[in-house]
Amino acid sequence: MVKLRKGISFALALMMALGMTACGNDAGTSAGSAAGSAAAAAVGSRDVTLRFSWWGGDARNKATLEVIKQFEKKYPKIKIEAEYGSSDGYNDKLATQLSAGTAPDIVQVDPSYFPTYYHTNKDYFIDMSKQKIDLSGYDADYLKSNGNYDGKQVGLPTGVSGAAIIQNSDLAAKFGVDLTKNYTWDDMLTMGKKIKSADKSNYLLAANLSYIADDLLRPYLLELTGKPLIVDSEKKLGVTQDDLAKGLNLIKSFYDNNVLPPESHMSSYEADNMPKDPDWIAGKYVAGVCVTSTAKVLAAANSNAKFVSAKLPQLKDGKDEGYCASCPQLMCVTSKSQNTPEAVAFLDYFFNNEEAAKTLGAQRSIPAVKAARQIVQDNKLADDLTVNTVNTCLSYKGTLVIGYSSTSEVKSILSDAISAVSYGKSTPEDAAASTYKLLENYLANQK
């Protein structure tokens, strides 16, 4: 994902319902072709035209069109009309089509919008778990967390995404720290102090406000409380003001002890601009926070270093692991489709066929199906660092939180609090108090 944090729009957030499910570690079996062949055996005997819509760049479009050609060659009586373009306006158009009953047979859906679609009409999409399609290549816990609502698998994840940390191996060895092994938030503080005592110009972790809010503060609060920042179904905060103060005190200690660089420096490299940070390029950070899809870009910015996938911090005796794998897109079959068997057969080919996997590569992130993921790795269709960050991400079975907690408005409130604490303009306690009130005001405006 190109930082899959775009957040739900304010209007969509008004309609948001509970989007919190547990996810698990990777223990999936490889996808088999036998089940896929069986699923497709009943189709291909009649003339059928399917419509398939998605968004993407040129490389993704080219690969997807090639897979369509492969499927049409295998089943000459089935034709697929491709409807593709940019992501601009895609979700609004799809919402209109779903409401009018004119949506394509197969649609690519943005997971951040999915709760709105589902809670607007629970019957927009069919339950894939009841279809003739091989889902054995997915990790069962991961599948339940992505595209599963009320026990129905209404969407199939195309790939794996999530928070990641990459470590500069040589610099970590120099300072005697290691983020590739299990560690706690307190351990991070200890490592930062160790680095500070050795060289005050170096830091443990490169992270700007965006990443601190999304991938440090919110996961910490989830681990601390076992609840999302906001409980969507009840439209109330899942954390207390004291919880927020604990989180902001932790972040302050990170700034004070060389875990994090000064915000006065990082403010110039907000969002996905950390690769442009001259201190990152010069190797002043032991590790950097990113997402799985940007790990390669961040590592490439410091070509003199060797980077490896690191683990994510855990709270001792935490109530949640805080992190888990998400997905960049979901593939769905619409319930109004008059050609459900054929649409399902195409998705079975799309996800489970070896030739399709080679063609698609990592155009929709590292594949979520284990066999396809292995094909991508074996054929060097993605770099090892990205593959390894995905595998690390899959090892966490925390709670996936979408909805109000991940909106751009809430992220901005958290970022402002972190900034105030980092500059010393506010104590963690005062920042927590104002943040709590702002979050309550935000919720009060969600009707």
Tab-separated table of C-alpha atoms in Angstrom, residues 146-419:
chain	number	residue	atom	x	y	z
A	146	ASN	CA	-9.929	-9.443	6.260
A	147	GLY	CA	-13.190	-9.429	4.358
A	148	ASN	CA	-15.120	-11.450	6.933
A	149	TYR	CA	-18.249	-9.892	8.402
A	150	ASP	CA	-20.749	-11.680	10.640
A	151	GLY	CA	-19.047	-14.964	9.799
A	152	LYS	CA	-19.420	-14.427	6.049
A	153	GLN	CA	-16.341	-14.213	3.833
A	154	VAL	CA	-17.691	-11.474	1.590
A	155	GLY	CA	-14.287	-10.382	0.308
A	156	LEU	CA	-10.997	-12.112	-0.479
A	157	PRO	CA	-7.759	-10.251	0.371
A	158	THR	CA	-5.420	-9.763	-2.565
A	159	GLY	CA	-2.245	-9.294	-0.555
A	160	VAL	CA	-0.717	-8.695	2.833
A	161	SER	CA	0.115	-5.301	4.273
A	162	GLY	CA	0.757	-3.785	7.659
A	163	ALA	CA	3.190	-1.966	9.911
A	164	ALA	CA	6.873	-2.869	9.692
A	165	ILE	CA	10.270	-1.959	11.082
A	166	ILE	CA	13.493	-2.469	9.136
A	167	GLN	CA	16.861	-2.597	10.895
A	168	ASN	CA	20.309	-1.491	9.747
A	169	SER	CA	22.252	-4.640	10.649
A	170	ASP	CA	25.700	-3.063	10.897
A	171	LEU	CA	24.537	-0.110	12.988
A	172	ALA	CA	22.569	-2.389	15.312
A	173	ALA	CA	25.678	-4.510	15.838
A	174	LYS	CA	27.772	-1.396	16.456
A	175	PHE	CA	25.544	-0.281	19.326
A	176	GLY	CA	24.797	-3.767	20.604
A	177	VAL	CA	21.034	-3.575	20.099
A	178	ASP	CA	18.743	-5.915	18.185
A	179	LEU	CA	15.156	-5.334	17.096
A	180	THR	CA	14.937	-8.647	15.244
A	181	LYS	CA	14.353	-10.442	18.545
A	182	ASN	CA	11.284	-10.080	20.753
A	183	TYR	CA	11.410	-6.853	22.763
A	184	THR	CA	9.145	-4.628	24.842
A	185	TRP	CA	8.446	-0.904	24.839
A	186	ASP	CA	10.664	-0.630	27.918
A	187	ASP	CA	13.416	-2.436	26.018
A	188	MET	CA	13.182	0.233	23.327
A	189	LEU	CA	13.806	2.895	25.940
A	190	THR	CA	16.822	0.987	27.251
A	191	MET	CA	18.209	0.650	23.725
A	192	GLY	CA	17.708	4.363	23.087
A	193	LYS	CA	19.611	5.267	26.244
A	194	LYS	CA	22.412	2.922	25.207
A	195	ILE	CA	22.705	4.641	21.842
A	196	LYS	CA	22.527	8.104	23.426
A	197	SER	CA	25.412	7.318	25.785
A	198	ALA	CA	27.541	6.105	22.872
A	199	ASP	CA	26.697	8.745	20.259
A	200	LYS	CA	24.101	11.476	20.753
A	201	SER	CA	23.834	12.013	16.998
A	202	ASN	CA	22.334	8.564	16.459
A	203	TYR	CA	18.828	7.315	17.187
A	204	LEU	CA	17.126	3.966	17.521
A	205	LEU	CA	14.120	4.590	15.324
A	206	ALA	CA	13.315	6.881	12.403
A	207	ALA	CA	9.640	7.808	12.619
A	208	ASN	CA	7.623	10.916	11.822
A	209	LEU	CA	4.304	11.990	13.337
A	210	SER	CA	2.278	9.891	10.894
A	211	TYR	CA	4.062	6.693	11.815
A	212	ILE	CA	4.254	7.483	15.522
A	213	ALA	CA	0.492	8.045	15.672
A	214	ASP	CA	-0.449	5.029	13.546
A	215	ASP	CA	2.236	2.497	14.350
A	216	LEU	CA	3.471	3.338	17.837
A	217	LEU	CA	0.893	5.229	19.916
A	218	ARG	CA	-2.289	3.494	18.727
A	219	PRO	CA	-0.811	-0.030	18.930
A	220	TYR	CA	0.579	0.738	22.384
A	221	LEU	CA	-2.862	1.843	23.582
A	222	LEU	CA	-4.408	-1.277	22.064
A	223	GLU	CA	-1.870	-3.471	23.839
A	224	LEU	CA	-2.459	-1.555	27.074
A	225	THR	CA	-6.260	-1.658	27.068
A	226	GLY	CA	-7.245	-4.451	24.712
A	227	LYS	CA	-9.662	-1.994	23.099
A	228	PRO	CA	-9.526	0.209	20.005
A	229	LEU	CA	-9.086	3.922	20.512
A	230	ILE	CA	-12.746	4.298	19.578
A	231	VAL	CA	-15.397	1.588	19.897
A	232	ASP	CA	-17.424	2.199	16.751
A	233	SER	CA	-20.520	0.202	17.709
A	234	GLU	CA	-20.945	2.234	20.885
A	235	LYS	CA	-19.564	5.448	19.432
A	236	LYS	CA	-17.433	6.024	22.511
A	237	LEU	CA	-13.765	6.065	23.464
A	238	GLY	CA	-12.199	2.722	24.273
A	239	VAL	CA	-9.395	4.318	26.276
A	240	THR	CA	-9.345	6.628	29.283
A	241	GLN	CA	-7.603	9.967	29.673
A	242	ASP	CA	-5.113	8.213	31.930
A	243	ASP	CA	-4.413	5.665	29.184
A	244	LEU	CA	-3.673	8.504	26.767
A	245	ALA	CA	-1.351	10.090	29.329
A	246	LYS	CA	0.558	6.814	29.668
A	247	GLY	CA	0.956	6.600	25.905
A	248	LEU	CA	2.115	10.196	25.564
A	249	ASN	CA	4.521	9.800	28.486
A	250	LEU	CA	6.020	6.830	26.665
A	251	ILE	CA	6.432	8.863	23.488
A	252	LYS	CA	8.006	11.731	25.459
A	253	SER	CA	10.520	9.329	27.001
A	254	PHE	CA	11.357	8.149	23.487
A	255	TYR	CA	12.105	11.707	22.396
A	256	ASP	CA	14.149	12.361	25.531
A	257	ASN	CA	16.312	9.257	25.207
A	258	ASN	CA	17.264	8.975	21.526
A	259	VAL	CA	14.660	6.387	20.634
A	260	LEU	CA	13.120	8.990	18.322
A	261	PRO	CA	14.773	11.982	16.610
A	262	PRO	CA	13.480	15.494	17.401
A	263	GLU	CA	10.190	16.387	15.743
A	264	SER	CA	11.793	19.690	14.767
A	265	HIS	CA	13.932	17.634	12.397
A	266	MET	CA	11.382	15.035	11.273
A	267	SER	CA	8.661	17.591	10.485
A	268	SER	CA	10.373	18.152	7.132
A	269	TYR	CA	9.962	14.467	6.278
A	270	GLU	CA	6.331	13.801	7.125
A	271	ALA	CA	4.155	11.012	5.662
A	272	ASP	CA	6.145	8.915	3.163
A	273	ASN	CA	9.047	11.369	2.848
A	274	MET	CA	11.347	9.693	5.374
A	275	PRO	CA	13.591	8.302	2.593
A	276	LYS	CA	14.534	11.937	1.869
A	277	ASP	CA	15.802	12.516	5.408
A	278	PRO	CA	19.581	13.145	5.088
A	279	ASP	CA	20.142	11.545	8.489
A	280	TRP	CA	18.455	8.366	7.272
A	281	ILE	CA	20.543	8.422	4.116
A	282	ALA	CA	23.692	8.941	6.212
A	283	GLY	CA	22.880	6.011	8.494
A	284	LYS	CA	22.037	7.845	11.719
A	285	TYR	CA	19.160	5.522	12.626
A	286	VAL	CA	19.397	1.898	13.727
A	287	ALA	CA	15.944	1.205	12.323
A	288	GLY	CA	12.976	2.826	10.631
A	289	VAL	CA	9.221	2.472	10.859
A	290	CYS	CA	7.387	1.901	7.592
A	291	VAL	CA	4.694	-0.279	6.102
A	292	THR	CA	5.407	-3.502	4.254
A	293	SER	CA	4.985	-1.920	0.828
A	294	THR	CA	7.426	0.935	1.538
A	295	ALA	CA	10.189	-1.104	3.204
A	296	LYS	CA	12.076	-1.465	-0.076
A	297	VAL	CA	11.913	2.274	-0.820
A	298	LEU	CA	13.083	3.217	2.659
A	299	ALA	CA	15.980	0.750	2.521
A	300	ALA	CA	17.026	1.911	-0.953
A	301	ALA	CA	17.495	5.455	0.345
A	302	ASN	CA	20.532	4.238	2.303
A	303	SER	CA	22.179	1.956	-0.226
A	304	ASN	CA	25.324	1.548	1.875
A	305	ALA	CA	23.477	-0.321	4.620
A	306	LYS	CA	22.090	-3.838	4.846
A	307	PHE	CA	18.531	-3.877	6.129
A	308	VAL	CA	16.563	-6.766	7.589
A	309	SER	CA	13.003	-7.117	8.785
A	310	ALA	CA	12.682	-6.397	12.504
A	311	LYS	CA	9.962	-7.224	14.989
A	312	LEU	CA	7.362	-4.910	16.486
A	313	PRO	CA	7.254	-3.831	20.159
A	314	GLN	CA	5.108	-5.724	22.647
A	315	LEU	CA	3.830	-4.650	26.043
A	316	LYS	CA	4.707	-7.051	28.837
A	317	ASP	CA	1.467	-8.736	29.908
A	318	GLY	CA	-0.373	-6.718	27.284
A	319	LYS	CA	-4.050	-7.323	26.598
A	320	ASP	CA	-3.530	-7.424	22.828
A	321	GLU	CA	-0.551	-7.888	20.506
A	322	GLY	CA	-1.320	-4.522	18.962
A	323	TYR	CA	-0.273	-5.482	15.448
A	324	CYS	CA	-1.538	-7.796	12.738
A	325	ALA	CA	-1.656	-8.169	8.984
A	326	SER	CA	-4.201	-6.268	6.941
A	327	CYS	CA	-4.769	-6.137	3.196
A	328	PRO	CA	-4.609	-3.443	0.502
A	329	GLN	CA	-7.632	-4.630	-1.502
A	330	LEU	CA	-10.460	-7.165	-1.389
A	331	MET	CA	-11.918	-9.037	-4.347
A	332	CYS	CA	-15.668	-9.581	-4.226
A	333	VAL	CA	-18.452	-11.087	-6.307
A	334	THR	CA	-21.589	-8.972	-6.266
A	335	SER	CA	-24.851	-10.617	-5.289
A	336	LYS	CA	-26.652	-9.180	-8.341
A	337	SER	CA	-24.357	-11.097	-10.690
A	338	GLN	CA	-26.239	-13.430	-13.022
A	339	ASN	CA	-23.080	-15.461	-13.551
A	340	THR	CA	-21.890	-16.293	-10.048
A	341	PRO	CA	-20.282	-19.701	-10.854
A	342	GLU	CA	-18.176	-18.181	-13.605
A	343	ALA	CA	-17.212	-15.170	-11.508
A	344	VAL	CA	-16.140	-17.445	-8.663
A	345	ALA	CA	-14.203	-19.640	-11.085
A	346	PHE	CA	-12.286	-16.608	-12.313
A	347	LEU	CA	-11.306	-15.615	-8.778
A	348	ASP	CA	-10.280	-19.205	-8.099
A	349	TYR	CA	-7.949	-18.950	-11.101
A	350	PHE	CA	-6.837	-15.449	-10.100
A	351	PHE	CA	-5.767	-16.533	-6.610
A	352	ASN	CA	-4.730	-20.179	-7.027
A	353	ASN	CA	-3.363	-20.716	-10.534
A	354	GLU	CA	0.437	-20.858	-10.778
A	355	GLU	CA	0.617	-19.006	-14.093
A	356	ALA	CA	-1.669	-16.298	-12.734
A	357	ALA	CA	0.506	-15.953	-9.635
A	358	LYS	CA	3.621	-15.515	-11.762
A	359	THR	CA	1.869	-12.941	-13.919
A	360	LEU	CA	0.386	-10.906	-11.077
A	361	GLY	CA	3.538	-11.050	-8.958
A	362	ALA	CA	3.331	-8.433	-6.224
A	363	GLN	CA	1.173	-5.943	-8.142
A	364	ARG	CA	-1.357	-6.077	-5.312
A	365	SER	CA	1.246	-6.422	-2.556
A	366	ILE	CA	2.798	-9.739	-1.558
A	367	PRO	CA	0.065	-12.352	-2.173
A	368	ALA	CA	-2.080	-13.427	0.747
A	369	VAL	CA	-2.330	-16.992	-0.600
A	370	LYS	CA	0.658	-18.951	0.659
A	371	ALA	CA	1.445	-20.824	-2.575
A	372	ALA	CA	1.315	-17.608	-4.603
A	373	ARG	CA	3.500	-15.900	-2.019
A	374	GLN	CA	6.069	-18.672	-2.406
A	375	ILE	CA	5.942	-18.356	-6.202
A	376	VAL	CA	6.628	-14.633	-5.910
A	377	GLN	CA	9.569	-15.303	-3.616
A	378	ASP	CA	11.006	-18.196	-5.668
A	379	ASN	CA	10.802	-16.248	-8.906
A	380	LYS	CA	12.219	-13.055	-7.372
A	381	LEU	CA	9.074	-11.136	-8.272
A	382	ALA	CA	9.491	-9.134	-5.076
A	383	ASP	CA	12.545	-8.266	-3.024
A	384	ASP	CA	13.422	-10.395	-0.006
A	385	LEU	CA	13.082	-7.495	2.433
A	386	THR	CA	9.460	-6.871	1.461
A	387	VAL	CA	8.649	-10.585	1.612
A	388	ASN	CA	10.251	-10.849	5.037
A	389	THR	CA	8.409	-7.821	6.421
A	390	VAL	CA	5.170	-9.408	5.244
A	391	ASN	CA	6.051	-12.704	6.922
A	392	THR	CA	6.886	-10.821	10.126
A	393	CYS	CA	3.590	-8.960	9.905
A	394	LEU	CA	1.714	-12.243	9.498
A	395	SER	CA	3.285	-13.565	12.701
A	396	TYR	CA	1.297	-11.095	14.831
A	397	LYS	CA	-2.228	-11.931	15.889
A	398	GLY	CA	-3.334	-8.662	17.395
A	399	THR	CA	-6.537	-6.844	16.567
A	400	LEU	CA	-7.220	-5.200	13.242
A	401	VAL	CA	-8.956	-1.895	13.901
A	402	ILE	CA	-10.720	0.032	11.173
A	403	GLY	CA	-13.386	2.682	11.429
A	404	TYR	CA	-13.352	5.857	13.495
A	405	SER	CA	-9.982	5.018	15.097
A	406	SER	CA	-8.225	5.159	11.734
A	407	THR	CA	-9.834	8.248	10.215
A	408	SER	CA	-7.698	11.170	9.115
A	409	GLU	CA	-9.441	13.393	11.675
A	410	VAL	CA	-8.514	11.149	14.598
A	411	LYS	CA	-4.990	10.704	13.292
A	412	SER	CA	-4.616	14.492	13.142
A	413	ILE	CA	-5.767	14.825	16.763
A	414	LEU	CA	-3.206	12.251	17.910
A	415	SER	CA	-0.446	13.795	15.799
A	416	ASP	CA	-1.096	17.231	17.280
A	417	ALA	CA	-0.830	15.801	20.792
A	418	ILE	CA	2.443	14.058	19.977
A	419	SER	CA	3.802	17.253	18.433
